[in-house]
PDB file of C-alpha atoms in Angstrom:
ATOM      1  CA  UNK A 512     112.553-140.889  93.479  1.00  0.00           C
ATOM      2  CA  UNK A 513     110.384-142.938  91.258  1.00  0.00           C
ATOM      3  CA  UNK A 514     106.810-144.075  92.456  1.00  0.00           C
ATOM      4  CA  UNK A 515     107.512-147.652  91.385  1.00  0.00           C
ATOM      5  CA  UNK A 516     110.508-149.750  92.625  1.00  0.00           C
ATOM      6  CA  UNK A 517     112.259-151.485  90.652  1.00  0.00           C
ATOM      7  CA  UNK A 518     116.113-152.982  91.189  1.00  0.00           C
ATOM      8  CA  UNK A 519     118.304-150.987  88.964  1.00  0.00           C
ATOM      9  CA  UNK A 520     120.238-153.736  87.468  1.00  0.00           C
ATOM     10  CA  UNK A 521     120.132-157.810  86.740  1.00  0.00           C
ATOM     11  CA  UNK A 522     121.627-160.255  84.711  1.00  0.00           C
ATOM     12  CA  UNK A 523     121.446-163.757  83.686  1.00  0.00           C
ATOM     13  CA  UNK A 524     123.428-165.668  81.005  1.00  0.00           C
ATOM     14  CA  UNK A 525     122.112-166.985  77.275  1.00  0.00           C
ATOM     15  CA  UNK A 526     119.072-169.066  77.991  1.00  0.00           C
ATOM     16  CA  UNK A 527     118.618-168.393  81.268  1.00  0.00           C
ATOM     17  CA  UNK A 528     115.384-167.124  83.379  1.00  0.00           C
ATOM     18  CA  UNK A 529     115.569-163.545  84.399  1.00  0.00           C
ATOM     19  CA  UNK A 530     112.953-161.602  86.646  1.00  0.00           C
ATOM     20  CA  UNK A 531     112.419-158.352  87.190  1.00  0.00           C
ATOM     21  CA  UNK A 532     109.563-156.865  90.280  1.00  0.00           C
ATOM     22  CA  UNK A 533     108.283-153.975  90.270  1.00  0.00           C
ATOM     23  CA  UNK A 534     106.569-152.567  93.947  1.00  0.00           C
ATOM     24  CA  UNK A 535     103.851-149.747  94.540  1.00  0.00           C
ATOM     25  CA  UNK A 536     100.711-148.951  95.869  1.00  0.00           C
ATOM     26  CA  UNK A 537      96.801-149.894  96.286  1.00  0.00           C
ATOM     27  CA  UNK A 538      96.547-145.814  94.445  1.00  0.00           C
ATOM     28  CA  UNK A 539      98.839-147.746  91.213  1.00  0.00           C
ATOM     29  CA  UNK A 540      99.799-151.248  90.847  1.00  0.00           C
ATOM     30  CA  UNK A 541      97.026-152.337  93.585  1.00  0.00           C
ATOM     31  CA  UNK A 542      94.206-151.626  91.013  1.00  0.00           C
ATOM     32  CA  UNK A 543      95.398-151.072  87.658  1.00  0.00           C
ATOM     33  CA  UNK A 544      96.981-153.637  84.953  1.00  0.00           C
ATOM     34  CA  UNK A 545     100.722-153.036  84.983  1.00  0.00           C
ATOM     35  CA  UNK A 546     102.771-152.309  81.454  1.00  0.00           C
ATOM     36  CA  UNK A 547     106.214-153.307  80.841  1.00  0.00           C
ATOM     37  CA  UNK A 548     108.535-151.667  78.680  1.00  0.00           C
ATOM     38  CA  UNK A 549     111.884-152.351  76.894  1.00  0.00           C
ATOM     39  CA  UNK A 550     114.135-149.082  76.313  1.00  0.00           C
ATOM     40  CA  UNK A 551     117.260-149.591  73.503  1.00  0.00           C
ATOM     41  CA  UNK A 552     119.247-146.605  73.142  1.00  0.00           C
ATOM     42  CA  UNK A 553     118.616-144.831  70.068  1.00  0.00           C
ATOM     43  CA  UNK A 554     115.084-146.707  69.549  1.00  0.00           C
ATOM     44  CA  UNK A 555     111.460-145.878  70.757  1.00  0.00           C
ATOM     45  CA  UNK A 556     110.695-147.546  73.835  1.00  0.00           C
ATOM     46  CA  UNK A 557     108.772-150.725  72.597  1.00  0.00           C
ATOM     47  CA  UNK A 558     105.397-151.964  75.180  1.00  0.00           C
ATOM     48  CA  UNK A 559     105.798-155.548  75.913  1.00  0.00           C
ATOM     49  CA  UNK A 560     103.383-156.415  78.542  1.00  0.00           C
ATOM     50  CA  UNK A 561      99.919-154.791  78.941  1.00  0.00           C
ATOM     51  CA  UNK A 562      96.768-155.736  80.886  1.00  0.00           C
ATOM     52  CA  UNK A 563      96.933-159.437  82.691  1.00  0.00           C
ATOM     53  CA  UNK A 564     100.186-160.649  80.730  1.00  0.00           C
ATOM     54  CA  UNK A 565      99.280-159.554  77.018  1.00  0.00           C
ATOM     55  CA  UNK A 566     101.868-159.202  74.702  1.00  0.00           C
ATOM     56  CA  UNK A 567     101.413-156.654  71.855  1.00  0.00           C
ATOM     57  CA  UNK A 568     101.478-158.757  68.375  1.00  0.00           C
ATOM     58  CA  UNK A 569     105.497-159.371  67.125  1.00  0.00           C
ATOM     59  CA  UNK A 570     106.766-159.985  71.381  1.00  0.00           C
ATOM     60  CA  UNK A 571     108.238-163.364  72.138  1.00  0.00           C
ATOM     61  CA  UNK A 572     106.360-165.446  74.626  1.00  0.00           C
ATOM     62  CA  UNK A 573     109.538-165.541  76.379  1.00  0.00           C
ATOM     63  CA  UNK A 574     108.549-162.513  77.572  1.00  0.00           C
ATOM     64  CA  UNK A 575     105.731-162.643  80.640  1.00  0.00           C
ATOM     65  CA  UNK A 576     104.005-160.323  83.186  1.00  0.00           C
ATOM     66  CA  UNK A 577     102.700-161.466  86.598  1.00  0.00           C
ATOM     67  CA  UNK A 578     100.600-158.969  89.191  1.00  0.00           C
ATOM     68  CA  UNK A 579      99.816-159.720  93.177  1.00  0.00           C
ATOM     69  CA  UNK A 580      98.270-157.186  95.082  1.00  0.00           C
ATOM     70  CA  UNK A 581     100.823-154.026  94.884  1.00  0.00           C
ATOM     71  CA  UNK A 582     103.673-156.076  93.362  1.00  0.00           C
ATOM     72  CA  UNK A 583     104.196-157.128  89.497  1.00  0.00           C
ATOM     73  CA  UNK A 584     106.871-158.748  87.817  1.00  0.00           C
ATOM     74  CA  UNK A 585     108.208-159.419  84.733  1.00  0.00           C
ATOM     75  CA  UNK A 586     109.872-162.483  83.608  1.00  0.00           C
ATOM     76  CA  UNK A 587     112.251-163.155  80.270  1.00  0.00           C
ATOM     77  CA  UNK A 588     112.596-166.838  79.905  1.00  0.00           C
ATOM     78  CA  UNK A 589     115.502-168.123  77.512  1.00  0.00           C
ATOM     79  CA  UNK A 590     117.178-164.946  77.876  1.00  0.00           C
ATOM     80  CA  UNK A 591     119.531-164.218  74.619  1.00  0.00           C
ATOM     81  CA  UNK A 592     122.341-161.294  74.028  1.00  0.00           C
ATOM     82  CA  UNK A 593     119.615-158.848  72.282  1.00  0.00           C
ATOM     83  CA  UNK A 594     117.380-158.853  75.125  1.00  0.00           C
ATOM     84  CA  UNK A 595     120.001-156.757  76.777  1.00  0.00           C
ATOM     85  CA  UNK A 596     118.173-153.962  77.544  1.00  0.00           C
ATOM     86  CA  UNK A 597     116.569-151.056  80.537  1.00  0.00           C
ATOM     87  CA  UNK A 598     113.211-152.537  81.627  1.00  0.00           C
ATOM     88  CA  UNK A 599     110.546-150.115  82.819  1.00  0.00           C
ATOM     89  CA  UNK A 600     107.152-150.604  84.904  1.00  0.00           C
ATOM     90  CA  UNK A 601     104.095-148.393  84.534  1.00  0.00           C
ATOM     91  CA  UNK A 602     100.934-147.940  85.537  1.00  0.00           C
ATOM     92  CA  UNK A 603      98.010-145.079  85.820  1.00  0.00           C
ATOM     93  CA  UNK A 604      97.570-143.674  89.615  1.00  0.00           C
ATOM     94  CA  UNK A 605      94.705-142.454  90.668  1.00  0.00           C
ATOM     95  CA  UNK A 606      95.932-140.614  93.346  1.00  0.00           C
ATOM     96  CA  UNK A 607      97.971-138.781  90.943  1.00  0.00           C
ATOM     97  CA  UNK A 608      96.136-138.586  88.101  1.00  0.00           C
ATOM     98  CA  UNK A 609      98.615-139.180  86.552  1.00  0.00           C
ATOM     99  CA  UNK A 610     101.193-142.345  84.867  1.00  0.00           C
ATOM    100  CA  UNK A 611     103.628-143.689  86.964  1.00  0.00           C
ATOM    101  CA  UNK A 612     107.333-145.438  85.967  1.00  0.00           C
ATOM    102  CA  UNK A 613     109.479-147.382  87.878  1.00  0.00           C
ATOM    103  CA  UNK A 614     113.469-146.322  88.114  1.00  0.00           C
ATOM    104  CA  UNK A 615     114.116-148.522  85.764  1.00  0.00           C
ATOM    105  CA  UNK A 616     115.968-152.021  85.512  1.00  0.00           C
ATOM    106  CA  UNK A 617     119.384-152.393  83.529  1.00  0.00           C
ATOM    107  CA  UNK A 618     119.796-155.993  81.981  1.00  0.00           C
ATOM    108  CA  UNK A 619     123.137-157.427  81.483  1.00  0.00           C
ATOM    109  CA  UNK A 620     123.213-160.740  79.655  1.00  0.00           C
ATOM    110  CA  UNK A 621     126.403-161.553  80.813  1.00  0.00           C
TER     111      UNK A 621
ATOM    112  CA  UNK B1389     101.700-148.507  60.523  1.00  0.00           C
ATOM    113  CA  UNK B1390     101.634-146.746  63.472  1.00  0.00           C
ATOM    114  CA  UNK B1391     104.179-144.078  63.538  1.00  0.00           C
ATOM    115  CA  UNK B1392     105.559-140.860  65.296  1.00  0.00           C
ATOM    116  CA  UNK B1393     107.920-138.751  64.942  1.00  0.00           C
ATOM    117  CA  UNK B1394     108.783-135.422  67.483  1.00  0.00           C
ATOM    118  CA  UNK B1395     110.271-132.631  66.279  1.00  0.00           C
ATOM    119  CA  UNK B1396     110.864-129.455  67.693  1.00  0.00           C
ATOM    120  CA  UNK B1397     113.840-129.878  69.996  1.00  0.00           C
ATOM    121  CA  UNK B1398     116.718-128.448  70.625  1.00  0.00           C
ATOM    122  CA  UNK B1399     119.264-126.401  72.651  1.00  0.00           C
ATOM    123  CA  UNK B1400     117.652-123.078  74.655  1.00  0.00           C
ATOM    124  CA  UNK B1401     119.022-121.009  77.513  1.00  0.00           C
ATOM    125  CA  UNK B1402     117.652-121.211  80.554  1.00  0.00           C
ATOM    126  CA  UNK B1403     114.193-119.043  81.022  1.00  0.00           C
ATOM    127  CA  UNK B1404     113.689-119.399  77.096  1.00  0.00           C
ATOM    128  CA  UNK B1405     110.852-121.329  75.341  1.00  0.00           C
ATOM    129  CA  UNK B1406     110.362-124.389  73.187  1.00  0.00           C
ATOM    130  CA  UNK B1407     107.530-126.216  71.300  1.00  0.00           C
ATOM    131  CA  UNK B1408     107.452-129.509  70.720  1.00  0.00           C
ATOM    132  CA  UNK B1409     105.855-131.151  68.082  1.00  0.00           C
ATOM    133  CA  UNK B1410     104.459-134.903  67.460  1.00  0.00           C
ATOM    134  CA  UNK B1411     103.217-135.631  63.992  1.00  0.00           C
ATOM    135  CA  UNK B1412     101.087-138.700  63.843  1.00  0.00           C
ATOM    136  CA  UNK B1413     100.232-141.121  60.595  1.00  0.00           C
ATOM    137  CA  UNK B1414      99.097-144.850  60.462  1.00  0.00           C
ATOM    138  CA  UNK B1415      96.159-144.709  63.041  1.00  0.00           C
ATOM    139  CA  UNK B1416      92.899-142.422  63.582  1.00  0.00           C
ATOM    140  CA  UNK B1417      94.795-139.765  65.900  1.00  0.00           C
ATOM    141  CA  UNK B1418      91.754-137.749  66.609  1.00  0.00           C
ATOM    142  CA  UNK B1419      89.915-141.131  68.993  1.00  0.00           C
ATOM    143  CA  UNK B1420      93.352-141.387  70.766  1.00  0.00           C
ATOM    144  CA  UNK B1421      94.586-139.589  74.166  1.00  0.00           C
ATOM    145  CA  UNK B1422      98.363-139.203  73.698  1.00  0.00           C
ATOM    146  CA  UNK B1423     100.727-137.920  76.219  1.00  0.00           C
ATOM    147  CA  UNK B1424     104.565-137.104  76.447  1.00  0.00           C
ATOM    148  CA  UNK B1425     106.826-138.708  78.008  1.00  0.00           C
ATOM    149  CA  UNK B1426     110.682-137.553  78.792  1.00  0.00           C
ATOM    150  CA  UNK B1427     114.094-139.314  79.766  1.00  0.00           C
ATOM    151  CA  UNK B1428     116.767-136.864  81.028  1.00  0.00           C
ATOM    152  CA  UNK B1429     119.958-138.102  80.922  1.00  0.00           C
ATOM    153  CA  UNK B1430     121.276-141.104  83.140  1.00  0.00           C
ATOM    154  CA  UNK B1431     117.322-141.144  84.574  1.00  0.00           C
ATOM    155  CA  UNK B1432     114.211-142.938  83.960  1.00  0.00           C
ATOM    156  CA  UNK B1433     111.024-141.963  82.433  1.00  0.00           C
ATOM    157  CA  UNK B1434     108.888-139.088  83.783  1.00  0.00           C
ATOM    158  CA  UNK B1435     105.350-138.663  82.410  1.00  0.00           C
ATOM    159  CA  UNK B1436     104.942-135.374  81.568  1.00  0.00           C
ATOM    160  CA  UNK B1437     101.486-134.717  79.924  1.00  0.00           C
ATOM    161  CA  UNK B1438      98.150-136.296  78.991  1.00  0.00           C
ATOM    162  CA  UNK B1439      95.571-135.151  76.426  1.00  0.00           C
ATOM    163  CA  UNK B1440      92.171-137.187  75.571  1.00  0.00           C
ATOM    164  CA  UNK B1441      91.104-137.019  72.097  1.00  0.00           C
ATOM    165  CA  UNK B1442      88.668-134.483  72.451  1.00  0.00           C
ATOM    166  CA  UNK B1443      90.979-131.962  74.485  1.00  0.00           C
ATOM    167  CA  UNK B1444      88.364-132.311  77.539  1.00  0.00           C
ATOM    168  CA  UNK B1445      90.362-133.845  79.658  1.00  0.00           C
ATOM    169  CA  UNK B1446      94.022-133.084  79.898  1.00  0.00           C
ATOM    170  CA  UNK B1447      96.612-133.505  82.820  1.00  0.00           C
ATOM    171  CA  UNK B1448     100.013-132.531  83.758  1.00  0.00           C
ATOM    172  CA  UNK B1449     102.477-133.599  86.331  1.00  0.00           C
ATOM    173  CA  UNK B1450     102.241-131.528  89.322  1.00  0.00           C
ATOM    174  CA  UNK B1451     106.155-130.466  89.143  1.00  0.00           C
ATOM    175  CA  UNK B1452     105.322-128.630  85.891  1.00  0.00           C
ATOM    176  CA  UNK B1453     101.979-127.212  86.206  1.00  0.00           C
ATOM    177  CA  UNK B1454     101.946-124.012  84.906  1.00  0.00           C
ATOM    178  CA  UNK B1455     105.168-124.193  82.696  1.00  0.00           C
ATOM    179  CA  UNK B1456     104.352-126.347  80.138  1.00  0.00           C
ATOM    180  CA  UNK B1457     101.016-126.757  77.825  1.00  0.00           C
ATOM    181  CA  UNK B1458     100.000-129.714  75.760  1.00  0.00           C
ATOM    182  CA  UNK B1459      97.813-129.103  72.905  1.00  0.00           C
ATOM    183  CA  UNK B1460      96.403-131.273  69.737  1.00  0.00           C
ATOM    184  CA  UNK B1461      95.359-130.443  66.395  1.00  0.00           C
ATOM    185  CA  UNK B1462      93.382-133.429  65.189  1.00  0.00           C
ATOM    186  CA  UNK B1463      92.961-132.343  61.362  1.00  0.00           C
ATOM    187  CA  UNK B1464      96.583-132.079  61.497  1.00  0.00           C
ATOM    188  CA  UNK B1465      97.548-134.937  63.138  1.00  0.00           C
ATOM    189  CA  UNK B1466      99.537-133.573  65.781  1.00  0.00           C
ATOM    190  CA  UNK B1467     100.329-133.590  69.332  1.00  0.00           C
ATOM    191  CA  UNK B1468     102.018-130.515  70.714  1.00  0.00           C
ATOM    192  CA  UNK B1469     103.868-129.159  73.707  1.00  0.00           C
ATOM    193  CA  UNK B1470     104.654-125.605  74.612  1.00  0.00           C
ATOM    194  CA  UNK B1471     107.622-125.385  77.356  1.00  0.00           C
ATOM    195  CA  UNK B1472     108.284-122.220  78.974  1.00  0.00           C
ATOM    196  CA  UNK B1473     110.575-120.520  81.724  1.00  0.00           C
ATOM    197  CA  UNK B1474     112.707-124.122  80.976  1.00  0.00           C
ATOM    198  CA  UNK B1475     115.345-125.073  83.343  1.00  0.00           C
ATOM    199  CA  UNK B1476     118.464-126.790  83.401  1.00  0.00           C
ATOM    200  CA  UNK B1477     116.494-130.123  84.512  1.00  0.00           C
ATOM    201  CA  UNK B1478     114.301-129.873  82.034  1.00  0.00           C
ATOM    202  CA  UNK B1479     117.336-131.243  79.814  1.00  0.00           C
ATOM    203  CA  UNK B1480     115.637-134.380  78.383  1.00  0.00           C
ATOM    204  CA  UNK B1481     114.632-136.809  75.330  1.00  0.00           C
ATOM    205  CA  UNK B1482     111.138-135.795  74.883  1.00  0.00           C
ATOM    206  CA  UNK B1483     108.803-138.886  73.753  1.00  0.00           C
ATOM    207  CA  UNK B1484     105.024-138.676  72.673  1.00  0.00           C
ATOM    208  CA  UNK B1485     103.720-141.666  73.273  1.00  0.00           C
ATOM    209  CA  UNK B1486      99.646-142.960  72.560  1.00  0.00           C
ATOM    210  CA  UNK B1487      96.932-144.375  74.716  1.00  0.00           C
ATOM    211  CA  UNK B1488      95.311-147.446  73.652  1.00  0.00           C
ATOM    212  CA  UNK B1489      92.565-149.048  75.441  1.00  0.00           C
ATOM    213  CA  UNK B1490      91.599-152.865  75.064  1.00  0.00           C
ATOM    214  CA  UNK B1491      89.789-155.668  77.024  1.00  0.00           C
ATOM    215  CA  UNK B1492      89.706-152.641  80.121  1.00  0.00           C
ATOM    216  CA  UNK B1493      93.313-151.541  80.016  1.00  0.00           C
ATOM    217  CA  UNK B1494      94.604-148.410  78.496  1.00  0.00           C
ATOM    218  CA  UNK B1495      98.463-148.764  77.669  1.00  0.00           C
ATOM    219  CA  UNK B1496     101.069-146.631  76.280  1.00  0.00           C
ATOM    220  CA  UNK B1497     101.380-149.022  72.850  1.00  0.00           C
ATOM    221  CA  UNK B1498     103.111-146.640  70.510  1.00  0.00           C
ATOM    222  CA  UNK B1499     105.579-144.676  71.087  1.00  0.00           C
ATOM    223  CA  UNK B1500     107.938-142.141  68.783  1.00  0.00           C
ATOM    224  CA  UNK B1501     112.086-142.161  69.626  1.00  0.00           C
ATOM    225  CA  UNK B1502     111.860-138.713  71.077  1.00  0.00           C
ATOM    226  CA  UNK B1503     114.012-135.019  70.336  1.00  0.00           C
ATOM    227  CA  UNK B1504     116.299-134.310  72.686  1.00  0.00           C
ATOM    228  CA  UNK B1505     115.408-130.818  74.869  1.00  0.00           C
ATOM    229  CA  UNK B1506     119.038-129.202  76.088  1.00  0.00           C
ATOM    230  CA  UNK B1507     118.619-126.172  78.540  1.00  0.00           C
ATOM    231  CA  UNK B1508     121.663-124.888  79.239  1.00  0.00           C
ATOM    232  CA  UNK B1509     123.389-120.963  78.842  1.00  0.00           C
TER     233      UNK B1509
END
């Protein structure tokens, strides 16, 4: 049982807009920046939203990060074949001392 | 450029021990915390272990307190983690992932693409 909940699957077809939520606590999400990452078998998982919707240098601005209270979401505008992909929240928790992952959000670009 | 690259893995019987290893080039590794970070199969990602540059403050996941010991050597470049008494769901990819911090928040940025841990008799 992960700390952060995410939906374990979505989908959306070429160009379409696609979010993903992610729900915790006031210990995690409540008052810490929430990170998104992109997981491609084989590859390292890749950071593509940090802080209040940063984007490391090289990630499309299709890709976007929203936070409101103990929720955060991330949203993948003009969604193509290659973004097909597992999605993962994080955050630090201070209750835990510790970082924190969602489950984990399967994306089918159908 | 920022890279790493684990090493170390591998298959070990149940109760047996493993050390991991994370070497680290492109950066200043000795002002960076670093952590690992594993995947077992089918699941999502479990932090594991946290190390600040300095050693001084490190941190473990309660569920493996005691078992497993993360260690740096900065003039080496590398990250380390001794696993002992492993179990069967300790089966995993094993990631070591960095900490940077920027404009107040601290991310995982970089990350290497893991050796895969396989306990099993």
């Amino acid at each position: 049982q992960s700390v952060l909940t995410q939906p374990p699957s979505a989908s959306g077809t070429p160009g379409q807009r696609v979010t993903i939520s992610c729900s915790g606590s006031s210990s995690n999400i409540g008052g810490k920046s929430v990170n998104w990452y992109q997981l491609v078998p084989g590859t390292a998982p890749k950071l593509l939203i940090y802080g209040v919707n940063q984007r490391p240098s090289g990630v499309p601005d299709r890709f976007s990060g929203s936070k409101s209270g103990t929720s955060a979401s991330l949203a993948i505008s003009g969604l193509q074949s290659e973004d097909e992909a597992d999605y993962y929240c994080a955050t630090w928790d201070d209750s835990l001392s510790g970082w924190v992952f969602g489950g984990g959000t399967k994306l089918t670009v159908v | 450029e920022v890279q790493l690259v684990e090493s170390g893995g591998g298959l070990v019987k149940p109760g047996g021990s493993l050390r991991l290893s994370c070497a680290a080039s492109g950066f200043a590794f000795s002002s960076y915390t670093m952590n690992w970070v594993r995947q077992a199969p089918g699941k999502g990602l479990e932090w594991v272990s946290s190390i600040s540059s300095s050693t001084l403050y490190i941190y473990y996941t309660d569920s493996l307190k005691g078992r497993f010991t993360i260690s740096r050597d900065n003039a080496k470049n590398s990250l380390y983690l001794q696993m002992s008494s492993l179990r069967a769901e300790d089966t995993a990819v094993y990631y070591c992932a960095r900490v940077t911090c920027s404009g107040g928040t601290c991310p995982l940025d970089y990350w290497g693409q893991g050796t895969l841990v396989t306990v099993s008799s």
